[in-house]
C-alpha positions as a LaTeX table, in Angstrom:
\begin{tabular}{lrrr}
\hline
Residue & $x$ (\AA) & $y$ (\AA) & $z$ (\AA) \\
\hline
Met1 & $-112.17$ & $-70.23$ & $-86.17$ \\
Lys2 & $-109.84$ & $-67.29$ & $-85.61$ \\
Glu3 & $-108.77$ & $-65.36$ & $-88.72$ \\
Leu4 & $-105.76$ & $-63.02$ & $-88.91$ \\
Asp5 & $-103.02$ & $-61.82$ & $-91.24$ \\
Val6 & $-99.97$ & $-63.75$ & $-90.02$ \\
Leu7 & $-99.18$ & $-66.71$ & $-87.79$ \\
Val8 & $-95.62$ & $-66.82$ & $-86.41$ \\
Ile9 & $-94.64$ & $-70.20$ & $-84.96$ \\
Gly10 & $-91.79$ & $-70.02$ & $-82.45$ \\
Gly11 & $-90.92$ & $-67.21$ & $-80.05$ \\
Gly12 & $-87.14$ & $-67.46$ & $-80.16$ \\
Pro13 & $-84.78$ & $-64.87$ & $-81.68$ \\
Ala14 & $-86.10$ & $-65.42$ & $-85.23$ \\
Gly15 & $-89.80$ & $-65.50$ & $-84.36$ \\
Ile16 & $-89.88$ & $-62.41$ & $-82.14$ \\
Asn17 & $-88.04$ & $-60.38$ & $-84.76$ \\
Ala18 & $-90.37$ & $-61.52$ & $-87.55$ \\
Ala19 & $-93.45$ & $-60.79$ & $-85.40$ \\
Gln20 & $-92.24$ & $-57.29$ & $-84.55$ \\
Ile21 & $-91.52$ & $-56.41$ & $-88.19$ \\
Leu22 & $-94.91$ & $-57.69$ & $-89.37$ \\
Ser23 & $-96.88$ & $-55.92$ & $-86.65$ \\
Asn24 & $-94.97$ & $-52.70$ & $-87.29$ \\
Asn25 & $-96.11$ & $-52.93$ & $-90.91$ \\
Gly26 & $-99.73$ & $-52.98$ & $-89.80$ \\
Phe27 & $-100.58$ & $-56.68$ & $-89.90$ \\
Thr28 & $-102.44$ & $-58.65$ & $-87.25$ \\
Val29 & $-99.99$ & $-61.21$ & $-85.86$ \\
Leu30 & $-100.40$ & $-64.23$ & $-83.59$ \\
Leu31 & $-97.11$ & $-65.47$ & $-82.10$ \\
Val32 & $-97.26$ & $-69.01$ & $-80.70$ \\
Asp33 & $-94.57$ & $-70.58$ & $-78.50$ \\
Glu34 & $-94.32$ & $-73.69$ & $-76.34$ \\
Gly35 & $-92.44$ & $-71.92$ & $-73.55$ \\
Tyr36 & $-93.78$ & $-70.03$ & $-70.56$ \\
Lys37 & $-92.09$ & $-66.84$ & $-71.81$ \\
Leu38 & $-90.67$ & $-65.59$ & $-75.10$ \\
Gly39 & $-87.00$ & $-65.85$ & $-76.01$ \\
Gly40 & $-86.33$ & $-69.49$ & $-76.86$ \\
Gln41 & $-82.65$ & $-70.30$ & $-76.56$ \\
Leu42 & $-81.90$ & $-66.69$ & $-75.58$ \\
Leu43 & $-83.40$ & $-67.43$ & $-72.16$ \\
Lys44 & $-80.44$ & $-69.74$ & $-71.47$ \\
Gln45 & $-77.72$ & $-67.39$ & $-72.70$ \\
Thr46 & $-76.21$ & $-65.68$ & $-69.66$ \\
His47 & $-73.01$ & $-64.75$ & $-71.53$ \\
Lys48 & $-72.58$ & $-61.46$ & $-73.37$ \\
Phe49 & $-72.89$ & $-61.43$ & $-77.16$ \\
Phe50 & $-70.05$ & $-60.03$ & $-79.24$ \\
Gly51 & $-69.86$ & $-58.60$ & $-82.75$ \\
Ser52 & $-71.69$ & $-55.43$ & $-83.70$ \\
Lys53 & $-74.14$ & $-53.19$ & $-81.84$ \\
Glu54 & $-76.80$ & $-54.15$ & $-84.38$ \\
His55 & $-76.43$ & $-57.76$ & $-83.20$ \\
Phe56 & $-76.62$ & $-56.79$ & $-79.51$ \\
Ala57 & $-72.89$ & $-56.93$ & $-78.77$ \\
Gly58 & $-72.33$ & $-56.57$ & $-75.03$ \\
Cys59 & $-75.87$ & $-57.75$ & $-74.17$ \\
Arg60 & $-76.59$ & $-61.00$ & $-72.40$ \\
Gly61 & $-78.93$ & $-63.29$ & $-74.32$ \\
Ile62 & $-81.43$ & $-63.33$ & $-71.46$ \\
Asp63 & $-81.86$ & $-59.55$ & $-71.83$ \\
Ile64 & $-82.39$ & $-59.48$ & $-75.61$ \\
Pro65 & $-86.08$ & $-60.56$ & $-75.83$ \\
Ser66 & $-87.18$ & $-57.45$ & $-73.90$ \\
Lys67 & $-85.60$ & $-55.26$ & $-76.60$ \\
Phe68 & $-88.32$ & $-56.32$ & $-79.07$ \\
Pro69 & $-91.54$ & $-54.37$ & $-78.32$ \\
Leu70 & $-94.42$ & $-56.72$ & $-79.15$ \\
Asp71 & $-97.30$ & $-54.73$ & $-77.69$ \\
Lys72 & $-99.23$ & $-54.97$ & $-80.98$ \\
Val73 & $-98.66$ & $-58.75$ & $-81.27$ \\
Glu74 & $-101.09$ & $-61.31$ & $-79.84$ \\
Ile75 & $-98.98$ & $-63.85$ & $-77.94$ \\
Leu76 & $-100.02$ & $-67.41$ & $-77.11$ \\
Leu77 & $-97.58$ & $-69.15$ & $-74.74$ \\
Lys78 & $-97.44$ & $-72.75$ & $-73.46$ \\
Ser79 & $-99.04$ & $-73.74$ & $-76.76$ \\
Thr80 & $-98.03$ & $-75.96$ & $-79.68$ \\
Val81 & $-98.94$ & $-75.79$ & $-83.35$ \\
Val82 & $-99.63$ & $-79.41$ & $-84.27$ \\
Gly83 & $-100.75$ & $-79.08$ & $-87.88$ \\
Leu84 & $-100.55$ & $-76.86$ & $-90.98$ \\
Tyr85 & $-103.07$ & $-77.54$ & $-93.74$ \\
Asn86 & $-103.47$ & $-76.72$ & $-97.42$ \\
Asp87 & $-106.38$ & $-74.35$ & $-96.78$ \\
Gly88 & $-104.20$ & $-72.09$ & $-94.61$ \\
Val89 & $-105.59$ & $-73.44$ & $-91.35$ \\
Ala90 & $-103.35$ & $-74.26$ & $-88.40$ \\
Thr91 & $-104.38$ & $-76.28$ & $-85.35$ \\
Ile92 & $-102.95$ & $-75.33$ & $-81.97$ \\
Val93 & $-102.95$ & $-77.28$ & $-78.71$ \\
Thr94 & $-103.12$ & $-74.92$ & $-75.75$ \\
Glu95 & $-102.97$ & $-75.36$ & $-72.00$ \\
Asp96 & $-106.72$ & $-75.21$ & $-71.45$ \\
Lys97 & $-108.04$ & $-76.40$ & $-74.83$ \\
Phe98 & $-107.44$ & $-79.49$ & $-76.92$ \\
Tyr99 & $-107.07$ & $-77.33$ & $-80.00$ \\
Thr100 & $-107.63$ & $-73.92$ & $-81.49$ \\
Lys101 & $-108.06$ & $-73.32$ & $-85.22$ \\
Val102 & $-106.38$ & $-70.34$ & $-86.87$ \\
Lys103 & $-106.54$ & $-69.23$ & $-90.49$ \\
Ser104 & $-103.94$ & $-66.76$ & $-91.77$ \\
Lys105 & $-102.76$ & $-65.18$ & $-95.02$ \\
Gly106 & $-99.12$ & $-65.86$ & $-94.25$ \\
Ile107 & $-97.00$ & $-67.97$ & $-91.91$ \\
Val108 & $-93.48$ & $-67.69$ & $-90.53$ \\
Val109 & $-92.11$ & $-70.97$ & $-89.16$ \\
Ala110 & $-89.32$ & $-70.30$ & $-86.67$ \\
Thr111 & $-89.38$ & $-73.55$ & $-84.71$ \\
Gly112 & $-85.62$ & $-73.73$ & $-84.13$ \\
Ala113 & $-83.64$ & $-76.92$ & $-83.62$ \\
Gln114 & $-83.42$ & $-79.88$ & $-81.27$ \\
Glu115 & $-80.40$ & $-81.62$ & $-79.81$ \\
Lys116 & $-78.84$ & $-84.66$ & $-81.42$ \\
Phe117 & $-77.94$ & $-87.62$ & $-79.24$ \\
Leu118 & $-75.01$ & $-90.03$ & $-79.29$ \\
Pro119 & $-75.14$ & $-93.83$ & $-79.13$ \\
Phe120 & $-72.84$ & $-95.41$ & $-76.52$ \\
Ile121 & $-73.11$ & $-98.02$ & $-73.78$ \\
Gly122 & $-75.03$ & $-96.64$ & $-70.81$ \\
Asn123 & $-76.37$ & $-93.54$ & $-72.55$ \\
Asp124 & $-79.76$ & $-94.12$ & $-70.89$ \\
Leu125 & $-78.41$ & $-93.76$ & $-67.35$ \\
Pro126 & $-79.67$ & $-90.85$ & $-65.23$ \\
Gly127 & $-77.01$ & $-88.15$ & $-65.45$ \\
Val128 & $-76.68$ & $-88.16$ & $-69.26$ \\
Tyr129 & $-77.97$ & $-84.82$ & $-70.58$ \\
Gly130 & $-77.98$ & $-82.73$ & $-73.70$ \\
Ala131 & $-76.17$ & $-79.40$ & $-73.34$ \\
Gly132 & $-79.42$ & $-77.51$ & $-73.83$ \\
Ala133 & $-81.03$ & $-79.44$ & $-70.98$ \\
Val134 & $-78.11$ & $-78.53$ & $-68.72$ \\
Gln135 & $-78.49$ & $-74.85$ & $-69.67$ \\
Thr136 & $-82.20$ & $-75.01$ & $-68.89$ \\
Leu137 & $-81.56$ & $-76.59$ & $-65.50$ \\
Met138 & $-78.89$ & $-74.08$ & $-64.52$ \\
Asn139 & $-79.81$ & $-70.82$ & $-66.19$ \\
Ser140 & $-83.60$ & $-71.06$ & $-66.20$ \\
Glu141 & $-84.37$ & $-73.22$ & $-63.16$ \\
Gly142 & $-81.33$ & $-72.61$ & $-60.94$ \\
Ile143 & $-80.55$ & $-76.33$ & $-60.54$ \\
Leu144 & $-77.06$ & $-77.84$ & $-60.83$ \\
Pro145 & $-76.98$ & $-81.02$ & $-62.96$ \\
Gly146 & $-74.17$ & $-82.58$ & $-60.91$ \\
Glu147 & $-70.77$ & $-81.99$ & $-59.36$ \\
Lys148 & $-68.35$ & $-83.54$ & $-61.87$ \\
Val149 & $-69.16$ & $-83.16$ & $-65.57$ \\
Leu150 & $-67.69$ & $-84.62$ & $-68.74$ \\
Met151 & $-68.54$ & $-82.46$ & $-71.75$ \\
Val152 & $-68.71$ & $-84.26$ & $-75.09$ \\
Gly153 & $-68.39$ & $-81.77$ & $-77.94$ \\
Ala154 & $-66.17$ & $-78.70$ & $-78.33$ \\
Gly155 & $-68.38$ & $-76.57$ & $-80.54$ \\
Asn156 & $-69.58$ & $-73.20$ & $-79.30$ \\
Ile157 & $-72.42$ & $-74.68$ & $-77.26$ \\
Gly158 & $-70.17$ & $-77.24$ & $-75.55$ \\
Leu159 & $-67.54$ & $-74.61$ & $-74.73$ \\
Ile160 & $-70.04$ & $-72.01$ & $-73.52$ \\
Val161 & $-71.94$ & $-74.48$ & $-71.32$ \\
Ser162 & $-68.63$ & $-75.74$ & $-69.90$ \\
Tyr163 & $-67.74$ & $-72.21$ & $-68.85$ \\
Gln164 & $-71.21$ & $-71.67$ & $-67.38$ \\
Leu165 & $-70.79$ & $-74.88$ & $-65.37$ \\
Leu166 & $-67.48$ & $-73.58$ & $-64.02$ \\
Gln167 & $-69.13$ & $-70.27$ & $-63.10$ \\
Ala168 & $-71.75$ & $-72.22$ & $-61.16$ \\
Gly169 & $-69.06$ & $-74.03$ & $-59.17$ \\
Val170 & $-69.29$ & $-77.35$ & $-61.02$ \\
Lys171 & $-66.09$ & $-79.20$ & $-61.88$ \\
Val172 & $-65.66$ & $-79.88$ & $-65.60$ \\
Val173 & $-63.38$ & $-82.91$ & $-65.74$ \\
Ala174 & $-62.67$ & $-82.60$ & $-69.47$ \\
Val175 & $-64.11$ & $-81.51$ & $-72.82$ \\
Leu176 & $-63.92$ & $-84.11$ & $-75.59$ \\
Asp177 & $-64.28$ & $-83.71$ & $-79.32$ \\
Ala178 & $-63.98$ & $-86.39$ & $-81.99$ \\
Ala179 & $-62.61$ & $-83.91$ & $-84.53$ \\
Pro180 & $-58.87$ & $-83.16$ & $-84.63$ \\
Gln181 & $-59.60$ & $-79.52$ & $-83.71$ \\
Ile182 & $-62.29$ & $-77.70$ & $-81.79$ \\
Gly183 & $-65.33$ & $-76.48$ & $-83.69$ \\
Gly184 & $-66.09$ & $-73.44$ & $-81.52$ \\
Tyr185 & $-64.59$ & $-69.98$ & $-81.23$ \\
Leu186 & $-61.12$ & $-69.72$ & $-79.69$ \\
Val187 & $-62.36$ & $-67.06$ & $-77.27$ \\
His188 & $-64.69$ & $-69.60$ & $-75.63$ \\
Ala189 & $-62.08$ & $-72.37$ & $-75.58$ \\
Ser190 & $-59.50$ & $-70.04$ & $-74.02$ \\
Lys191 & $-61.77$ & $-69.28$ & $-71.06$ \\
Ile192 & $-62.07$ & $-72.90$ & $-69.99$ \\
Ala193 & $-58.45$ & $-73.73$ & $-70.85$ \\
Arg194 & $-57.30$ & $-70.91$ & $-68.54$ \\
Ala195 & $-59.44$ & $-72.49$ & $-65.80$ \\
Gly196 & $-57.44$ & $-75.70$ & $-66.18$ \\
Val197 & $-60.01$ & $-77.80$ & $-68.05$ \\
Pro198 & $-58.35$ & $-80.17$ & $-70.55$ \\
Ile199 & $-59.76$ & $-80.05$ & $-74.09$ \\
Leu200 & $-59.13$ & $-83.45$ & $-75.65$ \\
Thr201 & $-59.51$ & $-83.44$ & $-79.43$ \\
Ser202 & $-59.60$ & $-86.72$ & $-81.40$ \\
His203 & $-61.34$ & $-88.31$ & $-78.40$ \\
Thr204 & $-64.74$ & $-89.91$ & $-77.93$ \\
Ile205 & $-66.90$ & $-91.39$ & $-75.21$ \\
Val206 & $-67.17$ & $-95.19$ & $-75.26$ \\
Ala207 & $-69.44$ & $-95.95$ & $-72.32$ \\
Ala208 & $-71.08$ & $-94.68$ & $-69.14$ \\
Tyr209 & $-71.12$ & $-96.85$ & $-66.01$ \\
Gly210 & $-73.07$ & $-96.73$ & $-62.77$ \\
Lys211 & $-75.63$ & $-98.64$ & $-60.74$ \\
Asp212 & $-78.55$ & $-96.20$ & $-60.65$ \\
Lys213 & $-76.88$ & $-93.14$ & $-62.20$ \\
Val214 & $-73.66$ & $-92.12$ & $-63.94$ \\
Glu215 & $-70.58$ & $-92.83$ & $-61.82$ \\
Glu216 & $-67.87$ & $-93.23$ & $-64.46$ \\
Ala217 & $-67.28$ & $-92.55$ & $-68.13$ \\
Glu218 & $-64.95$ & $-94.49$ & $-70.42$ \\
Ile219 & $-63.21$ & $-92.37$ & $-73.03$ \\
Ala220 & $-60.70$ & $-93.18$ & $-75.77$ \\
Lys221 & $-58.55$ & $-91.57$ & $-78.43$ \\
Ile222 & $-59.54$ & $-92.04$ & $-82.09$ \\
Asp223 & $-57.40$ & $-92.02$ & $-85.22$ \\
Glu224 & $-57.87$ & $-90.18$ & $-88.51$ \\
Asn225 & $-60.29$ & $-92.91$ & $-89.65$ \\
Trp226 & $-62.44$ & $-92.45$ & $-86.53$ \\
Asn227 & $-61.35$ & $-95.80$ & $-85.09$ \\
Ile228 & $-60.47$ & $-96.17$ & $-81.40$ \\
Val229 & $-56.73$ & $-96.25$ & $-80.83$ \\
Lys230 & $-55.86$ & $-99.55$ & $-79.15$ \\
Gly231 & $-54.81$ & $-99.15$ & $-75.54$ \\
Ser232 & $-56.08$ & $-95.56$ & $-75.23$ \\
Asn233 & $-59.26$ & $-96.40$ & $-73.28$ \\
Arg234 & $-59.45$ & $-94.98$ & $-69.77$ \\
Lys235 & $-62.12$ & $-94.25$ & $-67.18$ \\
Val236 & $-62.86$ & $-90.93$ & $-65.50$ \\
Glu237 & $-64.96$ & $-90.41$ & $-62.40$ \\
Val238 & $-67.97$ & $-88.20$ & $-63.22$ \\
Asp239 & $-71.61$ & $-87.97$ & $-62.16$ \\
Thr240 & $-72.81$ & $-86.12$ & $-65.26$ \\
Ile241 & $-72.20$ & $-86.53$ & $-68.98$ \\
Cys242 & $-73.22$ & $-83.56$ & $-71.10$ \\
Leu243 & $-73.64$ & $-84.12$ & $-74.84$ \\
Ser244 & $-73.12$ & $-81.23$ & $-77.23$ \\
Val245 & $-72.95$ & $-83.09$ & $-80.51$ \\
Gly246 & $-75.02$ & $-80.93$ & $-82.80$ \\
Leu247 & $-78.56$ & $-79.82$ & $-83.52$ \\
Ser248 & $-81.22$ & $-80.81$ & $-86.05$ \\
Pro249 & $-83.88$ & $-78.43$ & $-87.44$ \\
Val250 & $-87.37$ & $-78.95$ & $-86.00$ \\
Asn251 & $-89.14$ & $-79.27$ & $-89.33$ \\
Asp252 & $-92.21$ & $-81.46$ & $-88.69$ \\
Leu253 & $-94.70$ & $-78.74$ & $-89.64$ \\
Leu254 & $-92.90$ & $-78.07$ & $-92.92$ \\
Trp255 & $-93.15$ & $-81.73$ & $-93.90$ \\
His256 & $-96.82$ & $-81.72$ & $-92.90$ \\
Arg257 & $-97.60$ & $-78.68$ & $-95.03$ \\
Gly258 & $-95.83$ & $-80.19$ & $-98.06$ \\
Cys259 & $-92.82$ & $-77.91$ & $-98.33$ \\
Glu260 & $-90.04$ & $-79.27$ & $-100.50$ \\
Met261 & $-87.25$ & $-80.47$ & $-98.19$ \\
Val262 & $-83.57$ & $-81.12$ & $-98.91$ \\
Leu263 & $-81.05$ & $-83.14$ & $-96.89$ \\
Ile264 & $-77.96$ & $-80.98$ & $-96.29$ \\
Pro265 & $-75.63$ & $-82.20$ & $-93.49$ \\
Glu266 & $-73.84$ & $-78.85$ & $-93.30$ \\
Leu267 & $-77.13$ & $-77.22$ & $-92.25$ \\
Gly268 & $-78.00$ & $-79.90$ & $-89.68$ \\
Gly269 & $-80.19$ & $-82.30$ & $-91.67$ \\
Tyr270 & $-83.37$ & $-81.80$ & $-93.70$ \\
Val271 & $-84.08$ & $-78.12$ & $-94.37$ \\
Pro272 & $-86.77$ & $-76.41$ & $-96.48$ \\
Lys273 & $-85.95$ & $-75.32$ & $-99.99$ \\
Arg274 & $-86.51$ & $-71.56$ & $-100.13$ \\
Asn275 & $-85.62$ & $-68.46$ & $-102.11$ \\
Lys276 & $-83.26$ & $-65.71$ & $-100.93$ \\
Phe277 & $-86.20$ & $-64.02$ & $-99.17$ \\
Leu278 & $-86.79$ & $-67.20$ & $-97.10$ \\
Glu279 & $-90.07$ & $-68.09$ & $-98.78$ \\
Thr280 & $-90.52$ & $-71.85$ & $-99.10$ \\
Thr281 & $-92.04$ & $-73.73$ & $-102.03$ \\
Val282 & $-95.44$ & $-73.04$ & $-100.40$ \\
Glu283 & $-96.60$ & $-69.51$ & $-101.21$ \\
Asn284 & $-96.47$ & $-67.07$ & $-98.26$ \\
Leu285 & $-94.96$ & $-69.67$ & $-95.94$ \\
Phe286 & $-91.62$ & $-68.31$ & $-94.77$ \\
Val287 & $-88.93$ & $-69.76$ & $-92.51$ \\
Ala288 & $-86.33$ & $-68.18$ & $-90.24$ \\
Gly289 & $-83.72$ & $-69.28$ & $-87.72$ \\
Asp290 & $-82.39$ & $-72.76$ & $-87.05$ \\
Val291 & $-85.24$ & $-74.47$ & $-88.91$ \\
Cys292 & $-83.47$ & $-73.12$ & $-92.04$ \\
Gly293 & $-80.10$ & $-74.54$ & $-90.93$ \\
Val294 & $-78.33$ & $-74.40$ & $-87.60$ \\
Glu295 & $-76.44$ & $-71.12$ & $-87.06$ \\
Glu296 & $-75.86$ & $-68.54$ & $-84.34$ \\
Ala297 & $-78.56$ & $-66.44$ & $-82.62$ \\
Ser298 & $-77.41$ & $-63.35$ & $-84.53$ \\
Ser299 & $-78.17$ & $-65.03$ & $-87.86$ \\
Ala300 & $-81.55$ & $-66.19$ & $-86.54$ \\
Met301 & $-82.49$ & $-62.62$ & $-85.62$ \\
Val302 & $-81.49$ & $-61.29$ & $-89.03$ \\
Glu303 & $-83.38$ & $-64.09$ & $-90.78$ \\
Gly304 & $-86.44$ & $-63.27$ & $-88.68$ \\
Lys305 & $-86.20$ & $-59.67$ & $-89.83$ \\
Leu306 & $-85.82$ & $-60.75$ & $-93.46$ \\
Ala307 & $-88.78$ & $-63.13$ & $-93.31$ \\
Gly308 & $-90.92$ & $-60.44$ & $-91.68$ \\
Leu309 & $-89.99$ & $-57.84$ & $-94.29$ \\
Ala310 & $-90.44$ & $-60.18$ & $-97.26$ \\
Leu311 & $-93.80$ & $-61.51$ & $-96.06$ \\
Ser312 & $-94.93$ & $-57.92$ & $-95.38$ \\
Arg313 & $-94.09$ & $-57.09$ & $-98.99$ \\
Asn314 & $-95.99$ & $-60.13$ & $-100.23$ \\
Leu315 & $-99.05$ & $-59.04$ & $-98.24$ \\
Gly316 & $-99.03$ & $-55.54$ & $-99.72$ \\
Ser317 & $-96.60$ & $-53.33$ & $-97.79$ \\
Leu318 & $-94.75$ & $-50.87$ & $-100.02$ \\
Gly319 & $-91.32$ & $-49.28$ & $-99.83$ \\
Leu320 & $-89.48$ & $-52.22$ & $-98.25$ \\
Glu321 & $-87.07$ & $-53.05$ & $-101.08$ \\
Tyr322 & $-84.04$ & $-51.22$ & $-99.70$ \\
Glu323 & $-84.51$ & $-52.63$ & $-96.19$ \\
Ile324 & $-84.83$ & $-56.15$ & $-97.62$ \\
Tyr325 & $-81.65$ & $-55.65$ & $-99.67$ \\
Lys326 & $-79.78$ & $-54.36$ & $-96.59$ \\
Thr327 & $-80.92$ & $-57.33$ & $-94.50$ \\
Ile328 & $-79.77$ & $-59.85$ & $-97.11$ \\
Lys329 & $-76.35$ & $-58.15$ & $-97.21$ \\
Asn330 & $-76.23$ & $-58.24$ & $-93.41$ \\
Leu331 & $-76.71$ & $-62.01$ & $-93.49$ \\
Glu332 & $-73.90$ & $-62.36$ & $-96.00$ \\
Ile333 & $-71.58$ & $-60.38$ & $-93.71$ \\
Leu334 & $-72.43$ & $-62.62$ & $-90.74$ \\
Arg335 & $-71.51$ & $-65.69$ & $-92.80$ \\
Lys336 & $-68.14$ & $-64.43$ & $-93.98$ \\
Gly337 & $-64.82$ & $-65.91$ & $-92.88$ \\
Glu338 & $-63.76$ & $-69.32$ & $-91.66$ \\
Val339 & $-66.58$ & $-69.68$ & $-89.12$ \\
Gly340 & $-69.27$ & $-69.26$ & $-91.78$ \\
Glu341 & $-67.62$ & $-71.53$ & $-94.35$ \\
Lys342 & $-69.72$ & $-74.57$ & $-93.42$ \\
Ile343 & $-72.95$ & $-72.58$ & $-93.70$ \\
Arg344 & $-71.94$ & $-71.11$ & $-97.05$ \\
Arg345 & $-71.15$ & $-74.59$ & $-98.33$ \\
Gly346 & $-74.57$ & $-75.83$ & $-97.21$ \\
Leu347 & $-76.39$ & $-72.90$ & $-98.78$ \\
Lys348 & $-74.56$ & $-73.48$ & $-102.04$ \\
Lys349 & $-75.86$ & $-77.06$ & $-102.06$ \\
Leu350 & $-79.36$ & $-75.80$ & $-101.28$ \\
Gly351 & $-79.36$ & $-73.31$ & $-104.14$ \\
Gly352 & $-81.33$ & $-70.09$ & $-104.11$ \\
Gly353 & $-80.80$ & $-69.50$ & $-100.40$ \\
Asp354 & $-77.40$ & $-67.84$ & $-100.54$ \\
\hline
\end{tabular}
């Protein structure tokens, strides 16, 4: 059995930040990720971030992972943590072994989120994708998903992926959203609107049709009670339907370890109860990123930093109080304004995390 100070699970924006902080404070760290390289969702983000320099404004997501020096961190890629146990042991499935056992003094779970799906007739036809899958195909593998795409969902992910499809030469027939207004930033919506893509709010997908793959999609307008408006159904010719209808935290390991979980729709589903330092109800088990509640990559990076600092303090590092305080305030700033209102509402329901 391998013994070390800290196990970090997930090599996305939260996990790499937590691992860097912990290793910089002198702890032995093992960072485990399922991917073939570190970065998580950042590896799909070809657009430039905006905001402050501290949050990598002007940098493309794909370039951000290299800005975290992890030379003192042991990294295990193409591997999955399949169990967390009461004695501090974790089991890991790797490429060449059925499992590896690791025992640590502290754990940071930064497993991110997974895409939600949408029930409709024909949703099992080839050509129906999640937005994240489309980003992986295009931005990581260089493969176009199709030639004519219907995007379902006008949050930030739906709008950004629509623009990336346009950049790749794919026609985006329309962007639908069931809500009466878009959920994403206006700056992203404006880009695709200027390219002539219609954004249809108060609309939904009813069905997908095709013999062996998607050939048509049936869409319809919905009223304020979410019912289909009679006579509004129409068909559009598409070969790809891209679903961007939300994310759910990947929290299996937290359930397995016995963390107290709370259902909060505003945060994406079941999330771990934790204190303001991101420590769960299990001592020295911290969380960071979308597993805490679905937000932006900038928030995930700051949460990773906070979890790394707070766990470092728990394990004996001194002189971190001011940096921890600053990081908590940074999170509060990121969540200000109209865009962060939903997150603030969710955190208020959670209690102790805001």
